[in-house]
XYZ file of C-alpha atoms in Angstrom:
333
model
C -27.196 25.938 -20.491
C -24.701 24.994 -18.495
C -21.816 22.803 -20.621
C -20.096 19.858 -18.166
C -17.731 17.012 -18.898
C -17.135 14.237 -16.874
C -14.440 11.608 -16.952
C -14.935 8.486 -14.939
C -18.648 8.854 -15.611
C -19.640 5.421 -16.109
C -18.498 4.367 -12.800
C -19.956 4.121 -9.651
C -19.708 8.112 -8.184
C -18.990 9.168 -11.699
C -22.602 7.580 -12.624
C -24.351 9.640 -9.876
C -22.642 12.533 -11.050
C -23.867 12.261 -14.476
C -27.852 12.137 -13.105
C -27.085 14.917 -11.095
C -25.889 17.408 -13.313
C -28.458 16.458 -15.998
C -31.322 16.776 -13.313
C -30.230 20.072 -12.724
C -30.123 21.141 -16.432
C -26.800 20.667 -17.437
C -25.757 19.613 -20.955
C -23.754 16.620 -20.083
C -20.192 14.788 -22.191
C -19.182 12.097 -20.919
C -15.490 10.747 -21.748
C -15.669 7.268 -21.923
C -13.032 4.945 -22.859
C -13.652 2.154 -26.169
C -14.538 -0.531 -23.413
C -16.309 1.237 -21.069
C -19.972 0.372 -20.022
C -22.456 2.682 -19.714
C -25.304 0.987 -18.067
C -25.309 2.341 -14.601
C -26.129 5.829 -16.980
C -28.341 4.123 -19.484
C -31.387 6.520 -20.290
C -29.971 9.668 -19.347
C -29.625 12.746 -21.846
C -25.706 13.203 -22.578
C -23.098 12.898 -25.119
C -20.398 10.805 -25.145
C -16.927 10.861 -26.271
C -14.330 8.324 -26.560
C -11.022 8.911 -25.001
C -8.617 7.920 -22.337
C -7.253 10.200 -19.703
C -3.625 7.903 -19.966
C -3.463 9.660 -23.135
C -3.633 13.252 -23.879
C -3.881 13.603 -27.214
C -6.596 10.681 -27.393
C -8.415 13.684 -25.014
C -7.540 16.394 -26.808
C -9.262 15.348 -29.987
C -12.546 14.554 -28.629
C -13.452 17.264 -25.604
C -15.274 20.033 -26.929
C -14.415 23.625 -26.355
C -16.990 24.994 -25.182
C -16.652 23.460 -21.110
C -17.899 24.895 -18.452
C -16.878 23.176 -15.998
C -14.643 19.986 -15.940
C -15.537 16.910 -13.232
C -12.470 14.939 -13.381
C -14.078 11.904 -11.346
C -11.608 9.315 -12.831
C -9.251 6.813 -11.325
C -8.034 3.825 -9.988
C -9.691 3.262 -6.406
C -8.673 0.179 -4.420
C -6.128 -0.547 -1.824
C -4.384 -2.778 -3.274
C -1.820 -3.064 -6.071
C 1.629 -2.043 -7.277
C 2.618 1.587 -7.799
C 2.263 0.574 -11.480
C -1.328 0.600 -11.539
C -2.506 3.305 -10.156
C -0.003 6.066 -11.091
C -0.978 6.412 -14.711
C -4.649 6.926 -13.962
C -4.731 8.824 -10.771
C -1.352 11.727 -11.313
C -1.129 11.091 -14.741
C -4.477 11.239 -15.871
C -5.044 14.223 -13.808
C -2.287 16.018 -15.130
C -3.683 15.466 -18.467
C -7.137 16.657 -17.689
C -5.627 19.584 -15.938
C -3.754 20.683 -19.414
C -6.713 19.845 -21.476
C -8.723 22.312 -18.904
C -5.654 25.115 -19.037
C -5.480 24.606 -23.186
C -9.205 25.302 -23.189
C -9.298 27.847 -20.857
C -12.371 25.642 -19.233
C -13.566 28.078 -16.143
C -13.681 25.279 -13.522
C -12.370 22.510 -12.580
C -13.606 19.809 -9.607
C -11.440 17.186 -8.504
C -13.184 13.849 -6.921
C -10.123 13.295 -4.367
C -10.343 10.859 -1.040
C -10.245 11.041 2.256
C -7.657 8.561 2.689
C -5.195 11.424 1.861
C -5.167 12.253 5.716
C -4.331 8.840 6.849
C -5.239 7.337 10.286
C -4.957 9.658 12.728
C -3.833 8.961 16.823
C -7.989 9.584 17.943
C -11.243 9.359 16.574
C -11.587 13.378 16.622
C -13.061 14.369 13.554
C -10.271 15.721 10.783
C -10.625 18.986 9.603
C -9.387 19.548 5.954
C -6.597 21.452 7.199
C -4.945 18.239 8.833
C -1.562 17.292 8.055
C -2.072 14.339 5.398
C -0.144 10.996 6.331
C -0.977 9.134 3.046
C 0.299 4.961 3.698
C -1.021 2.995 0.947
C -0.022 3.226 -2.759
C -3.845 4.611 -3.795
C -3.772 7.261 -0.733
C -0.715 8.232 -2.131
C -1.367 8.558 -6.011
C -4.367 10.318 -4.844
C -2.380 12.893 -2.807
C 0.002 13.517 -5.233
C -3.066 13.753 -7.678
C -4.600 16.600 -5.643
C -1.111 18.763 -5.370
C -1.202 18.949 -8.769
C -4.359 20.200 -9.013
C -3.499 23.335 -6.402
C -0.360 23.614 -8.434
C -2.335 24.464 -11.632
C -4.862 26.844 -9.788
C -1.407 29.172 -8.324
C 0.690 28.564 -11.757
C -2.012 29.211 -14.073
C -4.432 31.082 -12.191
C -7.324 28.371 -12.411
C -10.297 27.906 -10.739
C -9.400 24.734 -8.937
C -11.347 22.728 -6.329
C -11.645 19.342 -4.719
C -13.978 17.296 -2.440
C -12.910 14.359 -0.220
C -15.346 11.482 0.312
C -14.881 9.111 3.275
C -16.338 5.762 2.709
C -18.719 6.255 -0.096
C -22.105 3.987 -0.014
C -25.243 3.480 -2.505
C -26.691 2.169 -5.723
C -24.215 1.627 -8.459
C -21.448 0.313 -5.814
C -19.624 -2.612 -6.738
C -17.296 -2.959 -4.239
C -18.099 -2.455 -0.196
C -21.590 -2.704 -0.572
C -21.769 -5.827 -2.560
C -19.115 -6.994 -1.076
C -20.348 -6.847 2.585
C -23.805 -8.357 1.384
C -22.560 -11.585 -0.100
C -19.793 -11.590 2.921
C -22.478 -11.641 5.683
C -25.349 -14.101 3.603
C -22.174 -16.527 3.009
C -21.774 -16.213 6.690
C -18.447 -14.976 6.392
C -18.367 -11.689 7.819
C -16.410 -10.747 10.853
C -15.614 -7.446 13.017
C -12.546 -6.626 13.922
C -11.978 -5.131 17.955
C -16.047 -5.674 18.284
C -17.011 -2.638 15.193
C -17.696 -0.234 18.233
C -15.832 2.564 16.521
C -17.269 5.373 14.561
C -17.188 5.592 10.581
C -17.706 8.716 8.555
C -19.816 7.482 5.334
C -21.190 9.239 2.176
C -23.704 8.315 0.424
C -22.613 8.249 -3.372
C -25.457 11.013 -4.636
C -24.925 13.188 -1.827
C -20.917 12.770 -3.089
C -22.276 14.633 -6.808
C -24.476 16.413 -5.096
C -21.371 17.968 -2.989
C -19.481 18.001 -6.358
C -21.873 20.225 -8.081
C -22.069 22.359 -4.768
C -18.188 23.205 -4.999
C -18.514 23.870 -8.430
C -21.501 26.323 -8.406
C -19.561 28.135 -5.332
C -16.499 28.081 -7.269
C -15.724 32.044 -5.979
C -15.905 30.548 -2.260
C -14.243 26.289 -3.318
C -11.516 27.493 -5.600
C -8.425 26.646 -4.210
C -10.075 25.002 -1.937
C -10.787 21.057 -0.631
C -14.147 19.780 1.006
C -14.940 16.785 3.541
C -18.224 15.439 2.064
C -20.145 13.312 4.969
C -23.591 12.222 4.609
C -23.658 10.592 8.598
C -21.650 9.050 11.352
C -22.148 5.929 12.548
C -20.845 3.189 14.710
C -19.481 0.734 12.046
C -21.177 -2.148 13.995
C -24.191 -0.646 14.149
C -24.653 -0.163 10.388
C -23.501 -3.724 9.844
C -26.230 -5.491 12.220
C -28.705 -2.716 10.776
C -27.798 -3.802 7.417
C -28.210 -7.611 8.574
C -31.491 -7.004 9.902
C -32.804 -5.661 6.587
C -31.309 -8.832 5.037
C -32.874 -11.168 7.092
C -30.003 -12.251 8.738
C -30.437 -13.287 12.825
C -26.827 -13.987 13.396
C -24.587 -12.640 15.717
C -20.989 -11.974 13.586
C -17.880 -12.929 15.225
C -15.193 -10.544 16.484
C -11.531 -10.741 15.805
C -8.951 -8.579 18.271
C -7.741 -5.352 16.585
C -4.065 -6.541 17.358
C -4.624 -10.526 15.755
C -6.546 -8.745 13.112
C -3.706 -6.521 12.157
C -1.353 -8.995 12.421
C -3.138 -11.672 10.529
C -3.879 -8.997 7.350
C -0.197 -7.914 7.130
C 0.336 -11.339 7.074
C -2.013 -12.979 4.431
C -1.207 -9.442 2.351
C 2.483 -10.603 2.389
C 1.224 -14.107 0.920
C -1.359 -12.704 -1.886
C 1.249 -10.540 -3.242
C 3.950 -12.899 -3.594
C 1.322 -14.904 -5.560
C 0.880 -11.739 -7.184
C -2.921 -12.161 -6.754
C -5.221 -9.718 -8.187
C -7.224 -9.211 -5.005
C -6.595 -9.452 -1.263
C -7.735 -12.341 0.712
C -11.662 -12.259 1.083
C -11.311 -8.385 -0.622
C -11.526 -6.742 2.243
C -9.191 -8.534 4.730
C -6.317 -5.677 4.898
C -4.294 -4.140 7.211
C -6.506 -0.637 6.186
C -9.566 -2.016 6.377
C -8.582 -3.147 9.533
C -7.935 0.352 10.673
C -10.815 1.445 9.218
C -13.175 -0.441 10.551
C -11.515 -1.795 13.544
C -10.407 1.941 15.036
C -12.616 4.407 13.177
C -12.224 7.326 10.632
C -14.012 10.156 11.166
C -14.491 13.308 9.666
C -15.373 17.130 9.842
C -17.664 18.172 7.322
C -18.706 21.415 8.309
C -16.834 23.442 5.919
C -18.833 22.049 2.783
C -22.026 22.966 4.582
C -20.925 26.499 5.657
C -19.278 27.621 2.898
C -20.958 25.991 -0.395
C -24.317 25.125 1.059
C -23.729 21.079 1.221
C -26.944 19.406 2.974
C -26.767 15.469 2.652
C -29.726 14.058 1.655
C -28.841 10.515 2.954
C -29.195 9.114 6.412
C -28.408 5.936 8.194
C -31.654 4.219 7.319
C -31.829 5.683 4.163
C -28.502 3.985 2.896
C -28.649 0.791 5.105
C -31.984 0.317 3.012
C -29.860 1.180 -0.379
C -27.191 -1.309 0.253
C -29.909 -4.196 1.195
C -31.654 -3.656 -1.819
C -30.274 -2.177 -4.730
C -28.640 -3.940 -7.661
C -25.556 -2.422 -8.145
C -27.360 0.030 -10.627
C -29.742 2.602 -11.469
C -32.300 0.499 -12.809
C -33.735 -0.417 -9.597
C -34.618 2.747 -8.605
């Protein structure tokens, strides 16, 4: 039987992860720190440890020797914040998960990186995994500096090294976008910005593990390697007024321009962090999001399917109906 550890696995990818590997037979550890819930994973057949990927040696003790294959799925994801919070997770927690994996000699590792490492591009074309990254925010660039290190292991130490980079990520378990666009558009507070009409790469979070376990059972083709996961592309306003339909929801949303938008983001940004607030204003109202949704992010996601047999499972009505109905965890289901 195959022996995996995950870090990160109580979280929202991490969790989908988890059900994935044990589904297809794999003996399962989980390292989970002392104050970490593990409901969205409740049920499920694996072992956990307690450790924190901030600190080696607290890793050290705990992980087994006998690893397979090493998910490191764990980090700090949000836009927002000072350098402060996200380095020690996302490049120093990395680095220690990459040591633990070169001390134990582990035989693969798989790296849950981003998309956001390639920035916002001049078009809409879809980016390749060879395009020249233009990280801007503090998380995009943790998470790029995250990845190098992860190549830099698999040339210095000869380890089987991959990585897969999800675009917006969707589904049950989320408790961010998803959750956050539901209460946003029942409160009658949601908004587009330049009318939505531009298109959205989006991954659904169990095609995300599924991809994940895909670059890891091709590990001769994925190592040294990085993979666009994509489960569909849609027009981002067409999702949204799909997704208020299934709510019950008859009203048209508002539009703001892309340029007042931008302006208005950068602005209120400016304000929430002199306040040092913990959030940004309505949790979504930020320059990227802006960009996101307001000019598009596409990607190319043929290489996963070519080379390590990816096939998404998840469509556009598939996770519109997700996001409408789940409850932010397994349990639904």
């Amino acid at each position: 039987m195959v022996q995996s550890l995950v870090t990160g696995g109580t979280g929202f990818v991490g969790s989908h992860l988890v059900r994935t590997l044990v589904e297809a037979g794999h003996e399962v550890t989980v390292l989970v720190r002392e104050t970490s819930d593990p409901y969205l994973i409740s049920g499920l057949p694996y072992t956990s440890v307690i450790g924190d990927i901030t600190d080696f040696q607290s890793m050290d003790d705990v992980i087994p020797d006998d690893i397979d294959i090493f998910f490191h799925n764990a980090a700090r994801m949000t836009v927002w914040g000072a350098q402060k919070r996200f380095w020690p997770q996302n490049v120093e927690g990395t680095k220690n998960a990459l040591e633990i994996a070169r001390k134990r000699d582990i035989p693969t590792f798989v790296y849950t990186s981003t998309s956001v490492v390639y920035g916002f591009q001049d078009n809409n074309d879809p980016i390749p995994e060879d395009c020249p990254q233009n990280a801007k925010n503090i998380y995009a660039r943790s998470k790029k500096e995250a990845e190098q290190l992860v190549w830099n292991y698999q040339k210095e130490y000869g380890m089987h090294t991959t990585a897969i980079r999800p675009p917006l990520v969707l589904g049950r378990g989320d408790e961010q976008a998803g959750p956050i666009m539901r209460d946003l558009m029942q409160n009658n507070k949601w908004f587009y910005f330049a009318g939505a009409h531009a298109p959205v790469s989006v991954a659904h979070a169990e095609d995300v593990a599924r991809c994940l376990l895909e670059a890891a059972s091709h590990i001769q083709v994925s190592n040294g390697k990085a993979y666009n996961v994509v489960s569909f592309d849609v027009v981002w306003r067409d999702f949204c007024e799909r997704l208020a339909q299934e709510l019950g929801i008859v009203k048209k949303f508002p539009s703001i321009p892309y340029s007042m938008a931008y302006g208005l983001s950068s602005l209120s940004c400016a304000v929430y962090k002199a306040f040092n607030k913990k959030e940004p204003p309505m949790r979504v109202f930020t320059p990227f999001y802006v960009k996101l949704f307001g000019r598009g992010f596409v990607l190319d996601g043929t290489k996963a399917m070519e080379e390590i047999e990816y096939k998404p499972k998840w469509d556009l009505e598939s996770t519109v109906k997700d996001v409408a109905t789940c409850k932010c965890d397994y349990r639904a289901r």
